[in-house]
């Protein structure tokens, strides 16, 4: 009978009732991972049989997950014709992509309404990982990437930043895994790999790699190596293949788990990122190419910018700004506030200043009208007394937003002269 045989499974497969080496080594196990629908049929019976025969529970921890359901939330059923064959999905998108998509979607206590778009997104991440390693290989093949350790002792600011982020991510990832919060762990790792390692650090490293800087090559190598290690449990095939090219020392499946490097990143790195993002957004808003020349002056009264900023601003933002502690004449320039910094960009040749002034004045009139309308409503005692709290809070938020927009538009008009 299925229920009886499953109840004996944890120890009957290990040679019980004989005193076998497998029984001594693998019983009890550490954790049972199961759907909630078989807790009584299988899990409870395994525990009862374990307590009765070997006289010890087969596992101390039980992780209970939801069920994979059809996209509309109904349970998959052959009679309904809404089943998805995982072999078909793996054939089209890859087993790694299917595993990663399901792990990321499987939040504790929730069923998973299966969406093929999630699998396709995971497949694209696999491509991104593959391309990152392929980009790094020509730069790291000479020195080689060690299977463990190898973090630079006194890294440059850019390397210190990514190593500090790798350390924080690895530490938190391990904590989440110890708590069996798998979806959160891999969501955290996914965001770190894509947004910080691939999108930021590899861009920062390009110029240094081209110049043959060995420290940068070593940093790129160990960061990608640790990312492969961390993703290996859910993406075993692509990470094992990439390991063979990047490290080539044995199998990744048998490698040590990464130890977080003890590195502190530069305190001003977040401001640097916001500055680059602001310049890119400005170009996008005005339909300018990534290398369109801009006349920029950056006021840095607190001396936040480090020496390495200039080369990286030129590389990532495509401009060479003038740096000062204060700019008095801002006429014809628009201002961007980035934390303690202010960037003043000349609009000459980019924006028709008279047309821009007219646009800002119209926007200011609109914002003032919204603010006055909202203030009249909030001044009405009957409205305050009868309207639901959520409605009143929404009106107050609108008033605050309108006031902030008016202040911003007024400042922009002043800056145009």
Tab-separated table of C-alpha atoms in Angstrom:
chain	number	residue	atom	x	y	z
A	1	UNK	CA	0.000	0.000	0.000
A	2	UNK	CA	1.303	3.469	-0.952
A	3	UNK	CA	0.710	5.082	2.438
A	4	UNK	CA	2.312	2.215	4.357
A	5	UNK	CA	5.396	1.994	2.140
A	6	UNK	CA	5.878	5.784	2.193
A	7	UNK	CA	5.726	5.732	5.981
A	8	UNK	CA	8.675	3.307	6.029
A	9	UNK	CA	10.624	5.162	3.352
A	10	UNK	CA	13.118	7.148	5.505
A	11	UNK	CA	14.728	3.998	6.932
A	12	UNK	CA	13.573	1.058	4.792
A	13	UNK	CA	15.660	2.421	1.892
A	14	UNK	CA	18.792	2.407	4.089
A	15	UNK	CA	18.852	-1.321	4.862
A	16	UNK	CA	16.700	-1.393	7.990
A	17	UNK	CA	16.209	-3.549	10.007
A	18	UNK	CA	19.885	-4.434	9.518
A	19	UNK	CA	22.480	-2.185	11.222
A	20	UNK	CA	23.939	-0.793	7.983
A	21	UNK	CA	26.505	1.918	7.368
A	22	UNK	CA	23.910	3.872	5.368
A	23	UNK	CA	21.477	3.667	8.271
A	24	UNK	CA	24.056	5.008	10.715
A	25	UNK	CA	25.115	7.783	8.324
A	26	UNK	CA	21.821	8.997	6.887
A	27	UNK	CA	19.239	8.363	9.619
A	28	UNK	CA	17.950	10.673	10.883
A	29	UNK	CA	18.170	13.148	8.012
A	30	UNK	CA	18.133	16.917	8.557
A	31	UNK	CA	14.995	18.263	6.893
A	32	UNK	CA	11.828	17.166	5.090
A	33	UNK	CA	10.541	19.424	2.304
A	34	UNK	CA	6.923	18.767	1.363
A	35	UNK	CA	3.657	20.160	0.077
A	36	UNK	CA	0.922	20.741	2.613
A	37	UNK	CA	-1.429	18.259	0.946
A	38	UNK	CA	0.410	15.135	2.169
A	39	UNK	CA	1.296	16.135	5.731
A	40	UNK	CA	-1.029	13.527	7.218
A	41	UNK	CA	-0.744	10.855	4.513
A	42	UNK	CA	3.056	10.778	4.365
A	43	UNK	CA	4.868	13.096	6.767
A	44	UNK	CA	3.002	12.276	9.961
A	45	UNK	CA	3.203	8.541	9.185
A	46	UNK	CA	6.946	8.763	8.553
A	47	UNK	CA	7.396	10.353	11.982
A	48	UNK	CA	5.168	7.798	13.753
A	49	UNK	CA	6.909	4.839	12.075
A	50	UNK	CA	10.316	6.349	12.828
A	51	UNK	CA	9.463	6.734	16.493
A	52	UNK	CA	8.110	3.195	16.605
A	53	UNK	CA	10.836	1.240	14.760
A	54	UNK	CA	14.235	3.047	14.880
A	55	UNK	CA	12.914	4.899	17.954
A	56	UNK	CA	13.949	8.284	16.534
A	57	UNK	CA	12.106	10.793	14.336
A	58	UNK	CA	13.416	10.733	10.749
A	59	UNK	CA	13.945	14.520	10.560
A	60	UNK	CA	13.860	17.411	13.058
A	61	UNK	CA	12.642	20.089	10.594
A	62	UNK	CA	9.779	20.090	8.091
A	63	UNK	CA	9.548	22.790	5.417
A	64	UNK	CA	5.989	23.002	4.075
A	65	UNK	CA	5.530	24.688	0.699
A	66	UNK	CA	2.527	25.478	-1.478
A	67	UNK	CA	1.377	23.714	-4.612
A	68	UNK	CA	2.133	24.606	-8.206
A	69	UNK	CA	-1.249	25.459	-9.716
A	70	UNK	CA	-2.590	26.375	-13.131
A	71	UNK	CA	-2.285	30.056	-14.158
A	72	UNK	CA	-5.915	30.693	-13.100
A	73	UNK	CA	-5.190	29.348	-9.587
A	74	UNK	CA	-7.019	26.033	-9.992
A	75	UNK	CA	-5.309	22.795	-9.075
A	76	UNK	CA	-3.738	21.070	-12.066
A	77	UNK	CA	-5.785	18.071	-13.138
A	78	UNK	CA	-5.695	15.726	-16.098
A	79	UNK	CA	-9.491	15.749	-16.205
A	80	UNK	CA	-9.476	19.554	-16.510
A	81	UNK	CA	-6.728	19.463	-19.118
A	82	UNK	CA	-4.780	22.235	-17.397
A	83	UNK	CA	-1.624	20.342	-16.489
A	84	UNK	CA	1.849	21.514	-17.465
A	85	UNK	CA	4.463	18.861	-18.184
A	86	UNK	CA	7.735	20.014	-16.568
A	87	UNK	CA	9.692	17.970	-19.110
A	88	UNK	CA	8.179	20.019	-21.935
A	89	UNK	CA	9.028	23.272	-20.129
A	90	UNK	CA	12.584	22.087	-19.471
A	91	UNK	CA	12.961	21.077	-23.114
A	92	UNK	CA	12.026	24.566	-24.307
A	93	UNK	CA	13.499	26.797	-21.589
A	94	UNK	CA	15.974	24.579	-19.715
A	95	UNK	CA	15.752	22.742	-16.411
A	96	UNK	CA	17.798	25.431	-14.669
A	97	UNK	CA	15.345	28.135	-15.718
A	98	UNK	CA	12.372	26.068	-14.519
A	99	UNK	CA	13.979	25.415	-11.116
A	100	UNK	CA	14.955	29.056	-10.571
A	101	UNK	CA	11.513	30.333	-11.583
A	102	UNK	CA	9.714	27.980	-9.205
A	103	UNK	CA	12.081	28.657	-6.300
A	104	UNK	CA	11.674	32.435	-6.674
A	105	UNK	CA	7.885	32.138	-6.842
A	106	UNK	CA	7.519	29.718	-3.931
A	107	UNK	CA	7.010	32.109	-1.030
A	108	UNK	CA	6.233	30.287	2.235
A	109	UNK	CA	2.563	29.526	2.772
A	110	UNK	CA	1.493	30.402	-0.775
A	111	UNK	CA	0.510	28.337	-3.780
A	112	UNK	CA	2.229	29.115	-7.076
A	113	UNK	CA	-0.026	29.936	-10.056
A	114	UNK	CA	2.399	28.804	-12.754
A	115	UNK	CA	3.352	31.425	-15.344
A	116	UNK	CA	5.554	30.480	-18.276
A	117	UNK	CA	6.767	34.111	-18.377
A	118	UNK	CA	8.590	33.495	-15.088
A	119	UNK	CA	10.509	30.630	-16.662
A	120	UNK	CA	11.419	32.736	-19.667
A	121	UNK	CA	12.709	35.495	-17.359
A	122	UNK	CA	14.837	32.918	-15.520
A	123	UNK	CA	16.172	31.684	-18.878
A	124	UNK	CA	17.187	35.236	-19.769
A	125	UNK	CA	19.011	35.472	-16.444
A	126	UNK	CA	20.906	32.295	-17.345
A	127	UNK	CA	21.936	33.976	-20.609
A	128	UNK	CA	23.054	37.051	-18.677
A	129	UNK	CA	25.163	34.883	-16.373
A	130	UNK	CA	26.669	33.051	-19.353
A	131	UNK	CA	27.546	36.319	-21.118
A	132	UNK	CA	29.089	37.796	-17.950
A	133	UNK	CA	31.453	34.843	-17.595
A	134	UNK	CA	32.212	34.861	-21.329
A	135	UNK	CA	33.087	38.580	-21.080
A	136	UNK	CA	35.420	37.942	-18.133
A	137	UNK	CA	37.241	34.868	-19.466
A	138	UNK	CA	39.794	36.629	-21.724
A	139	UNK	CA	40.814	38.845	-18.805
A	140	UNK	CA	41.094	36.194	-16.079
A	141	UNK	CA	42.413	33.166	-17.985
A	142	UNK	CA	46.055	34.195	-17.606
A	143	UNK	CA	46.107	34.537	-13.816
A	144	UNK	CA	43.418	31.920	-13.236
A	145	UNK	CA	40.578	31.997	-10.728
A	146	UNK	CA	41.168	30.015	-7.513
A	147	UNK	CA	38.456	27.644	-6.300
A	148	UNK	CA	38.407	29.427	-2.922
A	149	UNK	CA	39.522	32.774	-1.494
A	150	UNK	CA	41.665	34.962	-3.724
A	151	UNK	CA	40.050	38.265	-2.704
A	152	UNK	CA	42.393	41.285	-3.131
A	153	UNK	CA	44.028	42.408	0.131
A	154	UNK	CA	43.839	46.169	-0.460
A	155	UNK	CA	41.261	46.628	-3.212
A	156	UNK	CA	40.614	49.792	-5.190
A	157	UNK	CA	37.374	51.633	-4.304
A	158	UNK	CA	35.335	50.031	-7.100
A	159	UNK	CA	36.553	46.553	-6.160
A	160	UNK	CA	36.023	47.261	-2.449
A	161	UNK	CA	32.424	48.226	-3.175
A	162	UNK	CA	31.508	45.040	-5.080
A	163	UNK	CA	33.346	42.836	-2.574
A	164	UNK	CA	31.509	44.499	0.313
A	165	UNK	CA	28.211	43.951	-1.491
A	166	UNK	CA	29.178	40.328	-2.212
A	167	UNK	CA	29.956	39.863	1.483
A	168	UNK	CA	26.661	41.385	2.637
A	169	UNK	CA	24.686	39.392	0.078
A	170	UNK	CA	26.388	36.090	0.928
A	171	UNK	CA	25.885	36.631	4.663
A	172	UNK	CA	22.213	37.454	4.291
A	173	UNK	CA	21.726	34.647	1.740
A	174	UNK	CA	23.123	32.126	4.232
A	175	UNK	CA	20.819	33.457	6.963
A	176	UNK	CA	17.753	33.120	4.750
A	177	UNK	CA	18.718	29.613	3.664
A	178	UNK	CA	19.223	28.556	7.286
A	179	UNK	CA	15.662	29.786	7.908
A	180	UNK	CA	14.411	27.860	4.828
A	181	UNK	CA	13.299	31.106	3.169
A	182	UNK	CA	14.445	29.933	-0.230
A	183	UNK	CA	12.457	32.334	-2.414
A	184	UNK	CA	13.751	35.362	-0.514
A	185	UNK	CA	17.314	34.053	-0.622
A	186	UNK	CA	17.328	33.605	-4.381
A	187	UNK	CA	15.436	36.842	-4.962
A	188	UNK	CA	18.190	38.630	-3.032
A	189	UNK	CA	20.931	36.844	-4.958
A	190	UNK	CA	19.232	37.439	-8.314
A	191	UNK	CA	19.024	41.199	-7.688
A	192	UNK	CA	22.636	41.378	-6.523
A	193	UNK	CA	23.952	39.459	-9.521
A	194	UNK	CA	21.951	41.298	-12.159
A	195	UNK	CA	21.777	44.850	-10.790
A	196	UNK	CA	25.059	45.194	-8.925
A	197	UNK	CA	27.569	42.682	-10.279
A	198	UNK	CA	26.556	42.657	-13.952
A	199	UNK	CA	25.014	46.092	-14.520
A	200	UNK	CA	27.306	48.135	-12.277
A	201	UNK	CA	30.581	46.424	-11.481
A	202	UNK	CA	31.315	44.943	-14.899
A	203	UNK	CA	30.718	48.384	-16.402
A	204	UNK	CA	33.013	49.969	-13.817
A	205	UNK	CA	35.659	47.340	-14.505
A	206	UNK	CA	35.734	47.566	-18.306
A	207	UNK	CA	38.305	50.350	-18.569
A	208	UNK	CA	40.587	48.763	-15.961
A	209	UNK	CA	40.326	45.352	-17.625
A	210	UNK	CA	41.269	46.841	-20.991
A	211	UNK	CA	44.392	48.339	-19.404
A	212	UNK	CA	45.334	44.914	-18.026
A	213	UNK	CA	44.887	45.728	-14.334
A	214	UNK	CA	45.471	42.406	-12.487
A	215	UNK	CA	43.563	43.374	-9.338
A	216	UNK	CA	40.411	44.160	-11.315
A	217	UNK	CA	40.723	40.874	-13.213
A	218	UNK	CA	41.108	39.001	-9.931
A	219	UNK	CA	38.079	40.762	-8.430
A	220	UNK	CA	35.891	40.040	-11.452
A	221	UNK	CA	36.987	36.406	-11.324
A	222	UNK	CA	36.236	35.788	-7.636
A	223	UNK	CA	32.924	37.660	-7.711
A	224	UNK	CA	31.655	35.616	-10.664
A	225	UNK	CA	33.016	32.429	-9.073
A	226	UNK	CA	31.078	33.044	-5.854
A	227	UNK	CA	27.933	33.882	-7.810
A	228	UNK	CA	28.248	30.506	-9.558
A	229	UNK	CA	28.628	28.776	-6.189
A	230	UNK	CA	25.576	30.489	-4.714
A	231	UNK	CA	23.378	29.760	-7.733
A	232	UNK	CA	24.562	26.170	-8.128
A	233	UNK	CA	21.855	24.550	-5.942
A	234	UNK	CA	19.086	25.807	-8.253
A	235	UNK	CA	20.971	26.149	-11.543
A	236	UNK	CA	23.326	23.163	-11.445
A	237	UNK	CA	23.803	22.632	-15.172
A	238	UNK	CA	24.764	26.091	-16.437
A	239	UNK	CA	26.838	26.904	-13.338
A	240	UNK	CA	28.782	23.631	-13.569
A	241	UNK	CA	29.553	24.308	-17.220
A	242	UNK	CA	30.656	27.894	-16.517
A	243	UNK	CA	32.766	26.722	-13.562
A	244	UNK	CA	34.690	24.399	-15.878
A	245	UNK	CA	35.739	27.408	-17.971
A	246	UNK	CA	36.193	30.025	-15.248
A	247	UNK	CA	37.882	27.905	-12.559
A	248	UNK	CA	38.408	24.438	-14.015
A	249	UNK	CA	39.455	22.972	-10.650
A	250	UNK	CA	37.330	19.869	-10.033
A	251	UNK	CA	33.550	19.973	-10.020
A	252	UNK	CA	31.571	22.912	-8.685
A	253	UNK	CA	29.265	20.390	-6.996
A	254	UNK	CA	32.173	19.406	-4.743
A	255	UNK	CA	33.573	22.905	-4.139
A	256	UNK	CA	33.527	24.661	-0.763
A	257	UNK	CA	30.706	27.076	-0.009
A	258	UNK	CA	31.910	30.708	-0.292
A	259	UNK	CA	33.207	32.522	2.768
A	260	UNK	CA	32.161	36.210	2.671
A	261	UNK	CA	35.170	38.520	2.216
A	262	UNK	CA	35.830	40.990	5.029
A	263	UNK	CA	35.842	44.221	3.010
A	264	UNK	CA	34.265	47.646	3.548
A	265	UNK	CA	33.159	49.644	0.525
A	266	UNK	CA	33.490	53.428	0.001
A	267	UNK	CA	30.808	55.332	1.906
A	268	UNK	CA	30.069	57.646	-1.034
A	269	UNK	CA	29.350	54.927	-3.588
A	270	UNK	CA	25.570	55.320	-3.358
A	271	UNK	CA	25.875	59.032	-4.217
A	272	UNK	CA	28.098	58.134	-7.178
A	273	UNK	CA	25.479	55.678	-8.474
A	274	UNK	CA	22.704	58.264	-8.104
A	275	UNK	CA	24.813	60.803	-10.002
A	276	UNK	CA	25.393	58.458	-12.963
A	277	UNK	CA	21.709	57.495	-12.984
A	278	UNK	CA	20.664	61.170	-12.975
A	279	UNK	CA	22.832	61.981	-16.001
A	280	UNK	CA	21.499	58.979	-17.910
A	281	UNK	CA	17.912	59.930	-17.058
A	282	UNK	CA	18.536	63.521	-18.219
A	283	UNK	CA	19.770	62.280	-21.586
A	284	UNK	CA	16.819	59.921	-21.946
A	285	UNK	CA	14.294	62.650	-21.080
A	286	UNK	CA	15.775	64.967	-23.695
A	287	UNK	CA	16.316	62.359	-26.404
A	288	UNK	CA	20.115	62.643	-26.275
A	289	UNK	CA	22.520	59.826	-27.109
A	290	UNK	CA	24.717	58.307	-24.365
A	291	UNK	CA	27.762	60.211	-25.644
A	292	UNK	CA	26.107	63.531	-26.491
A	293	UNK	CA	28.368	66.231	-25.001
A	294	UNK	CA	27.025	68.081	-21.977
A	295	UNK	CA	28.340	71.205	-20.273
A	296	UNK	CA	28.132	70.225	-16.601
A	297	UNK	CA	29.319	71.824	-13.385
A	298	UNK	CA	29.060	69.818	-10.162
A	299	UNK	CA	29.023	71.631	-6.835
A	300	UNK	CA	30.449	69.436	-4.079
A	301	UNK	CA	30.608	71.620	-0.948
A	302	UNK	CA	31.269	68.701	1.393
A	303	UNK	CA	34.006	67.048	-0.667
A	304	UNK	CA	32.020	63.839	-1.144
A	305	UNK	CA	33.532	62.898	-4.505
A	306	UNK	CA	36.619	60.682	-4.365
A	307	UNK	CA	39.558	60.794	-6.743
A	308	UNK	CA	38.362	57.763	-8.714
A	309	UNK	CA	35.072	59.429	-9.628
A	310	UNK	CA	36.373	61.499	-12.552
A	311	UNK	CA	37.480	58.554	-14.703
A	312	UNK	CA	34.325	56.568	-13.940
A	313	UNK	CA	31.981	59.512	-14.604
A	314	UNK	CA	33.695	59.910	-17.969
A	315	UNK	CA	33.363	56.192	-18.662
A	316	UNK	CA	29.826	55.545	-17.421
A	317	UNK	CA	28.158	58.904	-18.040
A	318	UNK	CA	30.175	60.019	-21.074
A	319	UNK	CA	31.069	63.465	-19.757
A	320	UNK	CA	33.806	65.374	-17.972
A	321	UNK	CA	32.193	67.863	-15.589
A	322	UNK	CA	33.860	70.796	-13.920
A	323	UNK	CA	34.005	70.411	-10.125
A	324	UNK	CA	33.540	73.240	-7.673
A	325	UNK	CA	32.352	73.842	-4.131
A	326	UNK	CA	29.786	76.495	-5.135
A	327	UNK	CA	28.242	77.891	-8.319
A	328	UNK	CA	26.703	81.357	-8.083
A	329	UNK	CA	25.745	82.009	-11.702
A	330	UNK	CA	23.317	79.254	-12.677
A	331	UNK	CA	21.493	81.107	-15.469
A	332	UNK	CA	20.718	78.931	-18.466
A	333	UNK	CA	21.339	75.765	-16.501
A	334	UNK	CA	19.036	73.214	-14.971
A	335	UNK	CA	19.863	71.840	-11.572
A	336	UNK	CA	19.820	68.263	-10.335
A	337	UNK	CA	20.179	67.594	-6.616
A	338	UNK	CA	21.923	64.293	-5.860
A	339	UNK	CA	22.266	63.949	-2.115
A	340	UNK	CA	24.887	66.486	-1.004
A	341	UNK	CA	25.814	67.270	-4.628
A	342	UNK	CA	24.263	69.671	-7.129
A	343	UNK	CA	24.794	69.186	-10.850
A	344	UNK	CA	24.155	72.150	-13.131
A	345	UNK	CA	23.652	71.277	-16.800
A	346	UNK	CA	23.693	73.951	-19.492
A	347	UNK	CA	20.564	73.829	-21.647
A	348	UNK	CA	22.135	75.762	-24.526
A	349	UNK	CA	21.836	73.724	-27.693
A	350	UNK	CA	19.705	71.156	-25.900
A	351	UNK	CA	16.531	72.971	-24.939
A	352	UNK	CA	14.816	76.084	-26.324
A	353	UNK	CA	15.057	78.103	-23.116
A	354	UNK	CA	12.043	80.294	-23.903
A	355	UNK	CA	9.934	77.237	-24.736
A	356	UNK	CA	11.195	75.502	-21.598
A	357	UNK	CA	10.294	78.558	-19.523
A	358	UNK	CA	6.776	78.573	-21.002
A	359	UNK	CA	6.416	74.854	-20.295
A	360	UNK	CA	7.535	75.265	-16.683
A	361	UNK	CA	5.229	78.264	-16.154
A	362	UNK	CA	2.233	76.292	-17.449
A	363	UNK	CA	3.155	73.339	-15.246
A	364	UNK	CA	3.445	75.702	-12.269
A	365	UNK	CA	-0.035	77.126	-12.949
A	366	UNK	CA	-1.446	73.590	-13.123
A	367	UNK	CA	0.290	72.579	-9.890
A	368	UNK	CA	-0.941	75.722	-8.150
A	369	UNK	CA	-4.498	75.036	-9.304
A	370	UNK	CA	-4.338	71.490	-7.940
A	371	UNK	CA	-2.888	72.747	-4.655
A	372	UNK	CA	-5.614	75.386	-4.236
A	373	UNK	CA	-8.375	72.889	-5.056
A	374	UNK	CA	-7.020	70.401	-2.545
A	375	UNK	CA	-6.535	73.034	0.143
A	376	UNK	CA	-10.150	74.202	-0.296
A	377	UNK	CA	-11.340	70.641	0.165
A	378	UNK	CA	-9.205	70.166	3.282
A	379	UNK	CA	-10.450	73.490	4.697
A	380	UNK	CA	-14.031	72.230	4.444
A	381	UNK	CA	-14.897	71.009	7.954
A	382	UNK	CA	-17.858	69.017	6.678
A	383	UNK	CA	-15.629	67.105	4.252
A	384	UNK	CA	-13.122	66.332	7.009
A	385	UNK	CA	-15.898	65.156	9.329
A	386	UNK	CA	-17.765	62.914	6.862
A	387	UNK	CA	-15.125	61.592	4.468
A	388	UNK	CA	-13.368	58.271	5.265
A	389	UNK	CA	-9.905	58.608	6.771
A	390	UNK	CA	-8.308	57.056	3.692
A	391	UNK	CA	-9.906	59.702	1.436
A	392	UNK	CA	-8.758	62.551	3.686
A	393	UNK	CA	-5.240	61.088	3.843
A	394	UNK	CA	-5.180	60.854	0.053
A	395	UNK	CA	-6.129	64.531	-0.278
A	396	UNK	CA	-3.433	65.542	2.196
A	397	UNK	CA	-0.888	63.545	0.218
A	398	UNK	CA	-2.028	65.306	-2.974
A	399	UNK	CA	-1.571	68.671	-1.278
A	400	UNK	CA	1.925	67.725	-0.167
A	401	UNK	CA	2.864	66.488	-3.651
A	402	UNK	CA	1.502	69.662	-5.249
A	403	UNK	CA	3.495	71.849	-2.836
A	404	UNK	CA	6.679	69.901	-3.557
A	405	UNK	CA	6.089	70.115	-7.316
A	406	UNK	CA	5.483	73.878	-7.099
A	407	UNK	CA	8.737	74.351	-5.202
A	408	UNK	CA	10.655	72.277	-7.749
A	409	UNK	CA	9.144	74.097	-10.732
A	410	UNK	CA	9.828	77.503	-9.144
A	411	UNK	CA	13.451	76.544	-8.549
A	412	UNK	CA	13.803	75.388	-12.184
A	413	UNK	CA	12.366	78.699	-13.423
A	414	UNK	CA	14.797	80.625	-11.240
A	415	UNK	CA	17.688	78.620	-12.643
A	416	UNK	CA	16.740	79.547	-16.213
A	417	UNK	CA	17.401	83.203	-15.339
